[in-house]
XYZ file of N, CA and C in Angstrom:
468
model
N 0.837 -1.188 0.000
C 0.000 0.000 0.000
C 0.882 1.251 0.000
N 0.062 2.575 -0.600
C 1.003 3.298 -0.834
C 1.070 4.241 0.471
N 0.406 4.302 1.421
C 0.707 4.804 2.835
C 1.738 3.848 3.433
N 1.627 2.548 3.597
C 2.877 2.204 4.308
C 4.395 2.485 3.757
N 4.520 2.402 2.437
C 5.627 3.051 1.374
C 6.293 4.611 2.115
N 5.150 5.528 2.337
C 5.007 6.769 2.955
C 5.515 7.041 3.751
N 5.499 5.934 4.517
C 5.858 5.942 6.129
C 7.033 4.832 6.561
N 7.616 4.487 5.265
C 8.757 3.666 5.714
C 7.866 2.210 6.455
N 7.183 1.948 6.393
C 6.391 0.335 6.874
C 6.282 -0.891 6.073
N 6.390 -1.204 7.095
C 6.032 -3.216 6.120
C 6.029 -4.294 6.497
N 5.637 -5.182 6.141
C 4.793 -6.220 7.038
C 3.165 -6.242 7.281
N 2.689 -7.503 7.744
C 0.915 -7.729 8.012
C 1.140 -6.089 9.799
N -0.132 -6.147 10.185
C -0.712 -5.873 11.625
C 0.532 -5.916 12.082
N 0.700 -7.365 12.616
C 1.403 -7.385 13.871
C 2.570 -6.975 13.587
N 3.591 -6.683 12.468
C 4.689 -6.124 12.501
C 4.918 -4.672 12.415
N 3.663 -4.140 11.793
C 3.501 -2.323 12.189
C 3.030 -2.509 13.417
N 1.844 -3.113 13.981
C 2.126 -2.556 15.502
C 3.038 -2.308 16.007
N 3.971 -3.880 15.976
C 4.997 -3.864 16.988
C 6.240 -3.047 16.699
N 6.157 -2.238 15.620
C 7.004 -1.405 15.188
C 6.561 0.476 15.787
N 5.510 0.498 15.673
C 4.817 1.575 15.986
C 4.796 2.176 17.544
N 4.423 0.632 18.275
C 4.209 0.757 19.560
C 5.493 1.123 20.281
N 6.869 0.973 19.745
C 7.939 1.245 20.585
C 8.107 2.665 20.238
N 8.356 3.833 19.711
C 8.095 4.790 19.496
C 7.378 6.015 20.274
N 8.063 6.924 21.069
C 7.528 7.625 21.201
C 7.941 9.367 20.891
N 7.491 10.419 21.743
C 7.963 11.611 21.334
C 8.638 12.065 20.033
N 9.156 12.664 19.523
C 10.033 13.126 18.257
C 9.615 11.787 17.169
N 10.192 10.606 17.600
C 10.334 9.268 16.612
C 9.039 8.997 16.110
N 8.034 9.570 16.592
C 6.342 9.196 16.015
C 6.387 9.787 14.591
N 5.284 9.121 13.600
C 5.776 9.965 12.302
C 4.125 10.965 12.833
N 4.450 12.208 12.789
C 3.170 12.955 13.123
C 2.192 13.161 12.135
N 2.785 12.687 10.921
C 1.251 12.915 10.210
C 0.561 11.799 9.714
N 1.206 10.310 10.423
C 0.357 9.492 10.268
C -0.826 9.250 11.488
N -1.754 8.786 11.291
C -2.281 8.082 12.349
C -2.628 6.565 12.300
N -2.353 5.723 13.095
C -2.929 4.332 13.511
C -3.389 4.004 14.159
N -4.502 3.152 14.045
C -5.564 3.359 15.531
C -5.967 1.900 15.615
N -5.476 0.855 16.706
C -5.470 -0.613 16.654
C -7.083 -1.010 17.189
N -7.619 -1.247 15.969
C -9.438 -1.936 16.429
C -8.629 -3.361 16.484
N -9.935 -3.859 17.206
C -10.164 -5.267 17.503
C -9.831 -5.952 16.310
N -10.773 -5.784 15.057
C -9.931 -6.588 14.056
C -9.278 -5.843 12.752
N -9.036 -4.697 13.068
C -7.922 -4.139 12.049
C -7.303 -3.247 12.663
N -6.232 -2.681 12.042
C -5.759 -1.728 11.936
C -5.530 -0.752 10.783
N -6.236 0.526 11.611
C -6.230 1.497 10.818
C -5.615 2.689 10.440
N -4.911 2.632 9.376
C -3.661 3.848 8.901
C -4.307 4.662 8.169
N -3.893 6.120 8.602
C -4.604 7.541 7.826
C -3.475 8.231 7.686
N -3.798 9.176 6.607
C -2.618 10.442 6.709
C -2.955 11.262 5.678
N -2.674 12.568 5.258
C -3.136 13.693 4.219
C -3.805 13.461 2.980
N -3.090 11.995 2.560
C -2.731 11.317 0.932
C -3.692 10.094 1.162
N -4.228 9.272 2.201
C -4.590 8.552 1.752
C -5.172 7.167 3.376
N -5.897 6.156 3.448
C -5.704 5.635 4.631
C -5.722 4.122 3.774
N -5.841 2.799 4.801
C -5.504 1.916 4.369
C -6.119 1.030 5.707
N -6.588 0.202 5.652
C -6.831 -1.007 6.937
C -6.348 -2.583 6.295
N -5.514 -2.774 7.595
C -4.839 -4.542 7.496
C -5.601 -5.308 8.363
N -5.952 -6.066 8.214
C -6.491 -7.560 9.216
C -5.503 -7.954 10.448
N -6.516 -7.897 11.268
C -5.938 -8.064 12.725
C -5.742 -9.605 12.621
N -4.608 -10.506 13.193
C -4.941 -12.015 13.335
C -6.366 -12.411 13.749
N -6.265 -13.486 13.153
C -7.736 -14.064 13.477
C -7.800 -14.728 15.127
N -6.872 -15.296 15.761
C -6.946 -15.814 16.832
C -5.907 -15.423 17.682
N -5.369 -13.700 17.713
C -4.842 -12.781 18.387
C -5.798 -11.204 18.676
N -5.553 -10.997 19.532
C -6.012 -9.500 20.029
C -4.889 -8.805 20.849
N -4.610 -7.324 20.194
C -3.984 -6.704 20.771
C -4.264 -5.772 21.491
N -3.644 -5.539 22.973
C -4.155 -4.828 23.799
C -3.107 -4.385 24.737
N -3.054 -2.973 24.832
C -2.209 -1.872 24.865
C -2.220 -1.610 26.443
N -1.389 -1.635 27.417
C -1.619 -1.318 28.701
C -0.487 0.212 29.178
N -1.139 0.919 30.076
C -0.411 2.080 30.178
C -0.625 1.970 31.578
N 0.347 1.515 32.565
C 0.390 1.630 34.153
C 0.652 3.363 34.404
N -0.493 3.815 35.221
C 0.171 4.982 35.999
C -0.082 5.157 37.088
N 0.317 6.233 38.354
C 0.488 6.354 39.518
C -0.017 7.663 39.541
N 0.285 8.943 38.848
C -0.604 10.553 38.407
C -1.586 10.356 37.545
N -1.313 10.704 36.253
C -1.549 10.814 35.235
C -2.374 9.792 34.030
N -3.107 9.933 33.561
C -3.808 9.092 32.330
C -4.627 10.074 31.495
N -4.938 8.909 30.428
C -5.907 9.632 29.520
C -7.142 8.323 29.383
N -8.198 9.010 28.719
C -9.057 8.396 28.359
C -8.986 7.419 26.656
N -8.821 6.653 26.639
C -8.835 5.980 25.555
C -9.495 4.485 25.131
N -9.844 4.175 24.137
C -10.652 2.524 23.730
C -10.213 1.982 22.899
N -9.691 2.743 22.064
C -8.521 2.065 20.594
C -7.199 2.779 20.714
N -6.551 2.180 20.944
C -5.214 2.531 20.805
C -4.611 3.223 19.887
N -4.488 4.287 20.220
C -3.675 5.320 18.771
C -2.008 5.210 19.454
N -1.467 4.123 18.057
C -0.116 3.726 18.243
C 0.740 5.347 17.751
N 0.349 6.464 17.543
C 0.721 7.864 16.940
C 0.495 8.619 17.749
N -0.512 8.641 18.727
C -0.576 9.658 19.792
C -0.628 9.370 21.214
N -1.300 8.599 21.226
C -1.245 8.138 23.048
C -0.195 8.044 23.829
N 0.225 8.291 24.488
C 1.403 8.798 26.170
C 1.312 8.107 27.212
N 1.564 7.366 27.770
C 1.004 6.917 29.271
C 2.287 7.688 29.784
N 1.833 7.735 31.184
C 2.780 8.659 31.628
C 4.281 7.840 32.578
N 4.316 6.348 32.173
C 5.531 5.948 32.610
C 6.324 5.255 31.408
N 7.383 6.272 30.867
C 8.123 5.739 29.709
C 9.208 5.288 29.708
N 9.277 4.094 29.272
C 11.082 3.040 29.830
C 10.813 2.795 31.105
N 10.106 2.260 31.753
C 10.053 2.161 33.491
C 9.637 0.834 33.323
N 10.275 -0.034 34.227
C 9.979 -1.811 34.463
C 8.942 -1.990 35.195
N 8.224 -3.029 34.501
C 7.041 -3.260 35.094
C 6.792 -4.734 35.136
N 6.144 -5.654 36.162
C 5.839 -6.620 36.515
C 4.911 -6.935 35.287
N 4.328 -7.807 34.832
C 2.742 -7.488 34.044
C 2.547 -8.910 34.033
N 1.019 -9.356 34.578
C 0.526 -10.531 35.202
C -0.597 -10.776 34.800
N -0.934 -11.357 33.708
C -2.377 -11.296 33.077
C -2.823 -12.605 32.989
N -4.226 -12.963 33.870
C -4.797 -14.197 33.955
C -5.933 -14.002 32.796
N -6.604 -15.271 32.717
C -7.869 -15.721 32.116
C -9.018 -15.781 33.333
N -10.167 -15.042 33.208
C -11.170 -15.960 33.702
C -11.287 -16.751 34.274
N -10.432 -17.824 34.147
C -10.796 -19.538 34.278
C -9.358 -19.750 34.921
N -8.323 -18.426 35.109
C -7.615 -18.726 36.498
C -6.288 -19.236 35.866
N -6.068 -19.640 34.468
C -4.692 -19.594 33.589
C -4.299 -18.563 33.343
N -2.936 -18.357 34.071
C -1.667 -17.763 33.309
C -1.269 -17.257 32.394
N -1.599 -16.545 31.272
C -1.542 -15.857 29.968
C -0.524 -15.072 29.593
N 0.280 -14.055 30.838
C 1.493 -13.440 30.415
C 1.553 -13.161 32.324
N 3.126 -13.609 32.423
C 3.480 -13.566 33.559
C 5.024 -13.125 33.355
N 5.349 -11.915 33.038
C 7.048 -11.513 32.573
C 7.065 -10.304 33.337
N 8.639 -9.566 33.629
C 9.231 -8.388 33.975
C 9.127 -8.013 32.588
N 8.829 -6.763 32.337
C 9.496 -6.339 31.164
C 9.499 -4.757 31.259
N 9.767 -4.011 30.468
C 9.512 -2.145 30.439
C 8.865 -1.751 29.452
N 8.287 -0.759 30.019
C 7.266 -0.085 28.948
C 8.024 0.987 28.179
N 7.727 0.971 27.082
C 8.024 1.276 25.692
C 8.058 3.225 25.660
N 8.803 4.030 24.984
C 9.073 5.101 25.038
C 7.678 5.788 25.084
N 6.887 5.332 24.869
C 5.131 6.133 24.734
C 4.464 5.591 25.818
N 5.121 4.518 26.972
C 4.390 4.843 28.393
C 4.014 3.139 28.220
N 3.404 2.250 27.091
C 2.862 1.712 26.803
C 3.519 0.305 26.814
N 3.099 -1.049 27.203
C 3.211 -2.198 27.039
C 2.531 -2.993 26.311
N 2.665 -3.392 25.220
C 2.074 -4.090 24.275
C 1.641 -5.545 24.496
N 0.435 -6.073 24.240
C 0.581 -7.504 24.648
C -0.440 -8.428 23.346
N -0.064 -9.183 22.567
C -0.974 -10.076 22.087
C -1.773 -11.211 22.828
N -3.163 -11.482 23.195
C -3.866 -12.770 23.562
C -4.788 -13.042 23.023
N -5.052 -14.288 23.433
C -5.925 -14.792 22.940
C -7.237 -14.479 22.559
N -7.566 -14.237 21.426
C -9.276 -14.067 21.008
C -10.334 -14.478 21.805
N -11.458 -13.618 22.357
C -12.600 -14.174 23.084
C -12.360 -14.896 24.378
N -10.597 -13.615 25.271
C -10.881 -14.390 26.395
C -11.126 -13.089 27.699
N -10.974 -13.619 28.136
C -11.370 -12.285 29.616
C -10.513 -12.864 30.795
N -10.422 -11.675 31.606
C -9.880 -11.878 33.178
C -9.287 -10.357 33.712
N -8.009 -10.722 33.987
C -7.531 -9.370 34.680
C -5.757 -9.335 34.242
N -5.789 -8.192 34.035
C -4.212 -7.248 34.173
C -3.670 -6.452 35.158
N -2.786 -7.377 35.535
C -2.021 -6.774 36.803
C -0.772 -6.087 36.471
N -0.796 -5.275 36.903
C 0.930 -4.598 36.811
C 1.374 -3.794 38.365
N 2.854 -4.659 38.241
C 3.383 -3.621 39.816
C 4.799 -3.475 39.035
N 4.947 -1.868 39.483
C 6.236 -0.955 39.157
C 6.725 -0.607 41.210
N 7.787 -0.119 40.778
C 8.494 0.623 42.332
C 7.341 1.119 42.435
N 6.341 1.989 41.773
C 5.502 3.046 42.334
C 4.095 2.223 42.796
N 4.165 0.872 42.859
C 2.948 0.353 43.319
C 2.364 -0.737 42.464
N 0.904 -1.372 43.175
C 0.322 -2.246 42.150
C -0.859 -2.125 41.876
N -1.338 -2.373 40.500
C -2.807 -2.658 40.461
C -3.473 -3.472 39.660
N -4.963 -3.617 39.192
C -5.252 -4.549 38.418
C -6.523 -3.733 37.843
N -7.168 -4.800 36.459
C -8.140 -3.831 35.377
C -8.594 -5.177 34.915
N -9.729 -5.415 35.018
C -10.214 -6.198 33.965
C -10.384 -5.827 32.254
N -10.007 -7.201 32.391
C -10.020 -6.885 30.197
C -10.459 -8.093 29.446
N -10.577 -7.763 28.296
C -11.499 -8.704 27.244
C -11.362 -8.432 26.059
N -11.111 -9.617 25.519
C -10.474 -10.012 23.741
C -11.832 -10.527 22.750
N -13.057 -9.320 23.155
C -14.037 -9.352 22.199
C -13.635 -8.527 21.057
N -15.056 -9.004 20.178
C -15.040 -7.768 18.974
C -15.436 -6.300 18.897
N -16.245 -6.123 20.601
C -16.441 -4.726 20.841
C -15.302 -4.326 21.881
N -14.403 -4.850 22.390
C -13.394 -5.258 23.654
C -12.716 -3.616 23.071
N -11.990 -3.041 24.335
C -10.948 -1.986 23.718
C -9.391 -2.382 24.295
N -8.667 -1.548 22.868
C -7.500 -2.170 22.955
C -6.428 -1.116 23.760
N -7.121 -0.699 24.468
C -6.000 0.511 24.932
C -6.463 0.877 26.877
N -5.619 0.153 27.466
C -5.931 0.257 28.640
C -5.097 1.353 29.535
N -5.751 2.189 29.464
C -5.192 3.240 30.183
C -5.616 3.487 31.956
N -6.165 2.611 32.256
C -7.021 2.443 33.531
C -6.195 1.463 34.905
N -4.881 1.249 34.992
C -3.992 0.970 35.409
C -3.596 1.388 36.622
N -4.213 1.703 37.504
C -3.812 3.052 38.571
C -2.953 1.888 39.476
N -1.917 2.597 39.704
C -1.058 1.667 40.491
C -0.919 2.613 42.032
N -1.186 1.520 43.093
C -1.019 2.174 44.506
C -0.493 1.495 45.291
């Protein structure tokens, strides 16, 4: 497509996400936008927009731990959204419903505040995250109305 050409991109979904999502301040391209729905993703910009197919038996969903600061969000805009802890290590502990294990790693959140996570389609439970500044948890869900951008993280 001739927007990803535009923007230096390439690859299905999951390799512009995961290209997008590490990115923040200055490194964002500002006149694109991408905005991760449940089953696509959607690229806009002056010239033109474009939507790719989300995996069929993946959902991506965007977590932003904070302790001040948040925003309100439901789709993840991999171009504008901030969480307000950027490069900071975070615990991140995400069960199922039904009490399985789904992502249990240390890892750090990404220059835009943000931790990226792929799971499973059509499942539910909770997201935990503890940083030095505290812990908390958010329920979430890998429907087709589900949102992919959890900014609701309040850590205490």
């Amino acid at each position: 497509s001739a927007i990803l050409a535009r923007h230096s991109l390439s690859g299905d979904a999951v390799a512009i996400v995961d290209q997008l999502e590490k990115l923040g301040g200055s490194e964002r391209p500002r006149d694109l936008k991408a905005s991760v729905r449940p089953n696509e993703l959607q690229l806009s910009d002056a010239d033109g927009a474009a939507t790719l197919p989300m995996p069929a038996d993946r959902f991506y969903l965007s977590v932003a731990p904070y302790a001040h600061d948040t925003h309100e969000c439901y789709f993840h805009s991999l171009t504008t959204c901030q969480g307000e802890m950027s490069k900071r290590q975070v615990h991140l502990k995400i069960t199922g419903a039904d009490g399985a294990v789904i992502v249990d790693e240390d890892t750090t959140t990404n220059a835009n505040g943000f931790v990226g996570t792929w799971l499973p389609r059509g499942s539910s439970g909770t997201v935990e995250g503890t940083t030095a500044d505290g812990r908390g948890s958010q329920p979430f869900g890998t429907g087709p109305e589900d949102k992919t951008c959890l900014t609701t993280l309040k850590l205490t």
